[in-house]
PDB file of C-alpha atoms in Angstrom:
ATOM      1  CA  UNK A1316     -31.354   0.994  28.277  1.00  0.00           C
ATOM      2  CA  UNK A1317     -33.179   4.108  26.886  1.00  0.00           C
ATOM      3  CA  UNK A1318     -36.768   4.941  26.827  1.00  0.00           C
ATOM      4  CA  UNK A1319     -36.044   5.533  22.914  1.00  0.00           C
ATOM      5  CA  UNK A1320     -36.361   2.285  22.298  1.00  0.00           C
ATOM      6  CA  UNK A1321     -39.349   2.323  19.580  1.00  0.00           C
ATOM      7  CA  UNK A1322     -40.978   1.804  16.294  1.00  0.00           C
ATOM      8  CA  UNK A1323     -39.731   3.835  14.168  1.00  0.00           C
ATOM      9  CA  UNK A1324     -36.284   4.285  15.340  1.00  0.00           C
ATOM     10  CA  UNK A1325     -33.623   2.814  13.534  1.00  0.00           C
ATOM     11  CA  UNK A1326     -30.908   0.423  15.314  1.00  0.00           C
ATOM     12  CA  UNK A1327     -27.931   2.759  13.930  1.00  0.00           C
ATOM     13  CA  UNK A1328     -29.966   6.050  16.317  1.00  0.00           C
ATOM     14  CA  UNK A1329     -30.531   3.967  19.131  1.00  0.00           C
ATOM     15  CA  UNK A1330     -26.328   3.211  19.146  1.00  0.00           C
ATOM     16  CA  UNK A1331     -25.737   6.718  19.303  1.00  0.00           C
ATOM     17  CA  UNK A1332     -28.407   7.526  22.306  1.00  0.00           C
ATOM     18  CA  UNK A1333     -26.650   4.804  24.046  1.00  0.00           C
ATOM     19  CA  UNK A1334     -23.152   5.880  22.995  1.00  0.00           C
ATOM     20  CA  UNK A1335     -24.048   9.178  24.508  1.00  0.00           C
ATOM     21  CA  UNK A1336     -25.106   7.847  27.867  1.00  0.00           C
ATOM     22  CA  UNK A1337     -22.148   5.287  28.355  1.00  0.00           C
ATOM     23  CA  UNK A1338     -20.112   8.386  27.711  1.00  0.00           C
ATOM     24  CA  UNK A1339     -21.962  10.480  30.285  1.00  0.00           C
ATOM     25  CA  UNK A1340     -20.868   7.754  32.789  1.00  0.00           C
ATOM     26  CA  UNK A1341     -17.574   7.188  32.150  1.00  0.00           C
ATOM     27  CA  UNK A1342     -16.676  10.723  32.729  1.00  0.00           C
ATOM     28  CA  UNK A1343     -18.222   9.921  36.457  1.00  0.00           C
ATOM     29  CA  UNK A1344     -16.417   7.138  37.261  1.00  0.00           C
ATOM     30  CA  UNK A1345     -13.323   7.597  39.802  1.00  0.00           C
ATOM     31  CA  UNK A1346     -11.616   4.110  39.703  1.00  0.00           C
ATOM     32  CA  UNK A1347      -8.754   4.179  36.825  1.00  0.00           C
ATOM     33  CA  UNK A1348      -9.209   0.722  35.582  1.00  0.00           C
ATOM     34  CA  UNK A1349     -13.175   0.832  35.420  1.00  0.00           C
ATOM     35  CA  UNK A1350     -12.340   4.623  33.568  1.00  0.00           C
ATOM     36  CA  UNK A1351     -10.318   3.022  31.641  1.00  0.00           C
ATOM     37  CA  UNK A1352     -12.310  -0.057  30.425  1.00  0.00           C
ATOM     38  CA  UNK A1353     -15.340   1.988  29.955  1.00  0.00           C
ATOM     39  CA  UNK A1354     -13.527   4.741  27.393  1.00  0.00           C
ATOM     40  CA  UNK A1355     -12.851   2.130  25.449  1.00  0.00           C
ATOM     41  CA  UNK A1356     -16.244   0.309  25.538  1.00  0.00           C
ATOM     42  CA  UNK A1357     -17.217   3.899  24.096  1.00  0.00           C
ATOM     43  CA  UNK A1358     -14.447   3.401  21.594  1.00  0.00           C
ATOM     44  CA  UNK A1359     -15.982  -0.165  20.524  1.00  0.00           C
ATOM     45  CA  UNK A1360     -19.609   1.150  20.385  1.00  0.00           C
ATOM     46  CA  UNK A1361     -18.432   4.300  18.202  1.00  0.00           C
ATOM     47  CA  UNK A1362     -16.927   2.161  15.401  1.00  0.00           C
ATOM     48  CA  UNK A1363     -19.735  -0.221  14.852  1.00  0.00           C
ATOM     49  CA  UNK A1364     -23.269   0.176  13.299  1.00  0.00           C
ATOM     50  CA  UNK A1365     -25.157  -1.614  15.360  1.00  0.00           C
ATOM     51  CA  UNK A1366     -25.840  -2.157  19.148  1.00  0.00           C
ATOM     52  CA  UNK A1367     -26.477  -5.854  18.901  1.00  0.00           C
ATOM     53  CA  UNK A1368     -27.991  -8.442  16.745  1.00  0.00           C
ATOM     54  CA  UNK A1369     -31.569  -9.439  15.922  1.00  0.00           C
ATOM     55  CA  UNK A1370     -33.023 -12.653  17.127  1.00  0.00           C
ATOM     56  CA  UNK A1371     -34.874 -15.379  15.279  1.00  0.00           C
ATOM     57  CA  UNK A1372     -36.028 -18.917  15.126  1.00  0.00           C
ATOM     58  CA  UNK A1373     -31.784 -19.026  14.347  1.00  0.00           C
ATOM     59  CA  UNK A1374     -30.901 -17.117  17.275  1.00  0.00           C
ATOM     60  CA  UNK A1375     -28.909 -14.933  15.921  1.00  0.00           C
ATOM     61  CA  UNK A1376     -31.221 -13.084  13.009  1.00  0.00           C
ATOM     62  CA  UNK A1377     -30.398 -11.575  10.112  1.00  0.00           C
ATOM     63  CA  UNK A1378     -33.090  -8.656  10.565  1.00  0.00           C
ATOM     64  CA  UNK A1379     -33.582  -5.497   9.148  1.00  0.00           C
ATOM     65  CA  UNK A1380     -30.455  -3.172   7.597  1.00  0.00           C
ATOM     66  CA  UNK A1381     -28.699  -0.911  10.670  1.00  0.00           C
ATOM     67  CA  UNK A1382     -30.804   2.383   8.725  1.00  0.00           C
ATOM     68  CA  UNK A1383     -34.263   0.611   8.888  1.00  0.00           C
ATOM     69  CA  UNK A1384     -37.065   1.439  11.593  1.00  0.00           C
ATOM     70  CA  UNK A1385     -37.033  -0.956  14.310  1.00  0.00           C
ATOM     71  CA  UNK A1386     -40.986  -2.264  13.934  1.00  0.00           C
ATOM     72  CA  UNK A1387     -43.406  -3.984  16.763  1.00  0.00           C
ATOM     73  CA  UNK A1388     -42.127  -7.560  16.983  1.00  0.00           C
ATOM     74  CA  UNK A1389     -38.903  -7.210  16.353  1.00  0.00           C
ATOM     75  CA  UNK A1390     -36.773  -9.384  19.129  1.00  0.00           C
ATOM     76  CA  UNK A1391     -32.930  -7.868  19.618  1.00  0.00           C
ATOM     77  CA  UNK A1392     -29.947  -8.403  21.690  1.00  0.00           C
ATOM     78  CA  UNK A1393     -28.175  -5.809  23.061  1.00  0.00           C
ATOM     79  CA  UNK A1394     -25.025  -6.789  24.718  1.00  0.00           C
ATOM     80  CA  UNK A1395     -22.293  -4.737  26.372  1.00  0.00           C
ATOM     81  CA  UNK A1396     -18.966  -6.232  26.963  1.00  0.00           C
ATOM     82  CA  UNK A1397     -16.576  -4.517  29.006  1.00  0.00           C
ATOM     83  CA  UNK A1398     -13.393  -5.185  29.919  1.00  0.00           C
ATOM     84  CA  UNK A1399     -10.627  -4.349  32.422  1.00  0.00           C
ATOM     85  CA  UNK A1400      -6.722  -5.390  31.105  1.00  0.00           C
ATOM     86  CA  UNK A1401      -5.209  -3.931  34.537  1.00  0.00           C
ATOM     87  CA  UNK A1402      -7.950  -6.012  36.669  1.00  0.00           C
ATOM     88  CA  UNK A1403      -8.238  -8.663  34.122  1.00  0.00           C
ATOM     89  CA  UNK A1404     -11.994  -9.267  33.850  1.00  0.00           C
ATOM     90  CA  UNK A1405     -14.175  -8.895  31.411  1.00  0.00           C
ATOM     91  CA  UNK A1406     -18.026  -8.162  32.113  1.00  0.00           C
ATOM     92  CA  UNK A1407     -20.825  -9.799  29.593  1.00  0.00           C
ATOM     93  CA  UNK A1408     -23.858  -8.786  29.839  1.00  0.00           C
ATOM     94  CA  UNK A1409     -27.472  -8.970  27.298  1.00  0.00           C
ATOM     95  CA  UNK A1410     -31.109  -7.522  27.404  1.00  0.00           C
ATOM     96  CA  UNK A1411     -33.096  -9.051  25.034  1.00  0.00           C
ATOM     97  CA  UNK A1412     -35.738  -6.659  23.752  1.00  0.00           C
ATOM     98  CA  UNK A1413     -39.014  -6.684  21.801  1.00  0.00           C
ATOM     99  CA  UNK A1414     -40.430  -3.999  20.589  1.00  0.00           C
ATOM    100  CA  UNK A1415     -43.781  -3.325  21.367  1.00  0.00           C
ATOM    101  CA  UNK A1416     -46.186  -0.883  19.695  1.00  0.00           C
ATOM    102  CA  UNK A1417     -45.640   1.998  22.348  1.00  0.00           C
ATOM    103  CA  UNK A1418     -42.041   1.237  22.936  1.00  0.00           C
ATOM    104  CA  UNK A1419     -40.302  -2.242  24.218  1.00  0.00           C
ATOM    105  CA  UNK A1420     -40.468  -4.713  26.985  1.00  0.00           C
ATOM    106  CA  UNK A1421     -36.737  -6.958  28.417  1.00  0.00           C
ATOM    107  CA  UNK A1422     -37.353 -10.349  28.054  1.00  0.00           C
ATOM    108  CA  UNK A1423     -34.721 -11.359  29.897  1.00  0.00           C
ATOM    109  CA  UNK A1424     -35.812  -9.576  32.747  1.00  0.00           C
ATOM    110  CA  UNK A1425     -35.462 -11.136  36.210  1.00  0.00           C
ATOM    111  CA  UNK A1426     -32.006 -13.097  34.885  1.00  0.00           C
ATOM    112  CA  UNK A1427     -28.711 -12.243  37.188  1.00  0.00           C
ATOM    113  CA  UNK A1428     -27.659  -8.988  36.625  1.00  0.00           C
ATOM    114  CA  UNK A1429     -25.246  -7.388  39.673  1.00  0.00           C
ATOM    115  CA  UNK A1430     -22.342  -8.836  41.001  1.00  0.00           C
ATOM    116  CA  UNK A1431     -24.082  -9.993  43.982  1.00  0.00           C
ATOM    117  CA  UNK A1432     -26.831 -12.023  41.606  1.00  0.00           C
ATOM    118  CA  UNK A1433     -24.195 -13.353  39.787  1.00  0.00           C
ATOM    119  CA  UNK A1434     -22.374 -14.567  42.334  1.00  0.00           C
ATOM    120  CA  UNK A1435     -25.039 -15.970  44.344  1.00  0.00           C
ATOM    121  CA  UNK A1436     -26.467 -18.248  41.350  1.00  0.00           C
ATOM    122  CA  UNK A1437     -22.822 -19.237  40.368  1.00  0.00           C
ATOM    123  CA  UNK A1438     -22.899 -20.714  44.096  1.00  0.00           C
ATOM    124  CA  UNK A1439     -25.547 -22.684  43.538  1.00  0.00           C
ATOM    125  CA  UNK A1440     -25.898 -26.557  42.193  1.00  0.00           C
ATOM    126  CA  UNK A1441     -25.998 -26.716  38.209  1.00  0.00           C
ATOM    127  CA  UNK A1442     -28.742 -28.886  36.932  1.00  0.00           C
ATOM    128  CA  UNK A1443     -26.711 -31.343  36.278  1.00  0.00           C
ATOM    129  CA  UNK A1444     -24.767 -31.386  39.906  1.00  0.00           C
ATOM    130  CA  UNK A1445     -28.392 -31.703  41.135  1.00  0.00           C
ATOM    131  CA  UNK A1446     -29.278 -34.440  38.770  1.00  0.00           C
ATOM    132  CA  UNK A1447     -26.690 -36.718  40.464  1.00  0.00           C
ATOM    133  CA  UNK A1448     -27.210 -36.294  43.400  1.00  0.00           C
ATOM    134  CA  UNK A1449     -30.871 -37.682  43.150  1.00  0.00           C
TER     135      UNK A1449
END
């Protein structure tokens, strides 16, 4: 995520900043199929107006037009999917961000994020799995 992530900026800008920057990083990548995927990411994020969805007592808010100035309390998802046809995976992954008066703060901080994270939790006894065995 950018640092432009503030009041004042509207939800349509910030798609462009990030945009930009997934575009930036695609042109680094060396693997084909990860070149691939992420070109057409870009293509995905270029042809909508927003970079996520707002989030409410609903979960999935109705919030302000793509145009209007994101504003302190605002709560927003941003979520990337990528995906790979010649590996055939696909990659979900979602900040959710408030913005704060001098900028923003993850609330989902501290959830799995690598492939290593994500890995080691989907290792590990589901509630439920530990639930029985008690």
């Amino acid at each position: 995520m950018d640092k432009s992530i503030r009041p004042g900026l509207p939800q349509r800008d910030l798609l462009k900043i990030y945009t930009s920057c997934a575009r930036d990083e695609s042109s680094k990548v060396q693997e084909f199929y990860l070149k691939a995927a992420l070109e057409h990411f870009v293509r995905e994020l270029e042809s909508h107006s927003s970079l996520g969805h707002y989030q409410d007592m609903n979960v999935i808010g109705a919030g302000p037009g793509d145009d209007e100035p994101l504003q302190a309390g605002m709560v927003f998802a941003i979520e990337p999917v990528l995906y790979s046809k010649q590996q055939n995976f696909a990659v979900f992954l979602e900040d959710v961000v408030l913005v704060t008066n001098s900028g923003y703060d993850v609330l989902s901080r501290g959830m799995p994020y690598t492939v290593e994270e994500v890995e080691t939790v989907m290792r590990q006894k589901s509630v439920i799995e530990a639930a029985d065995h008690r």
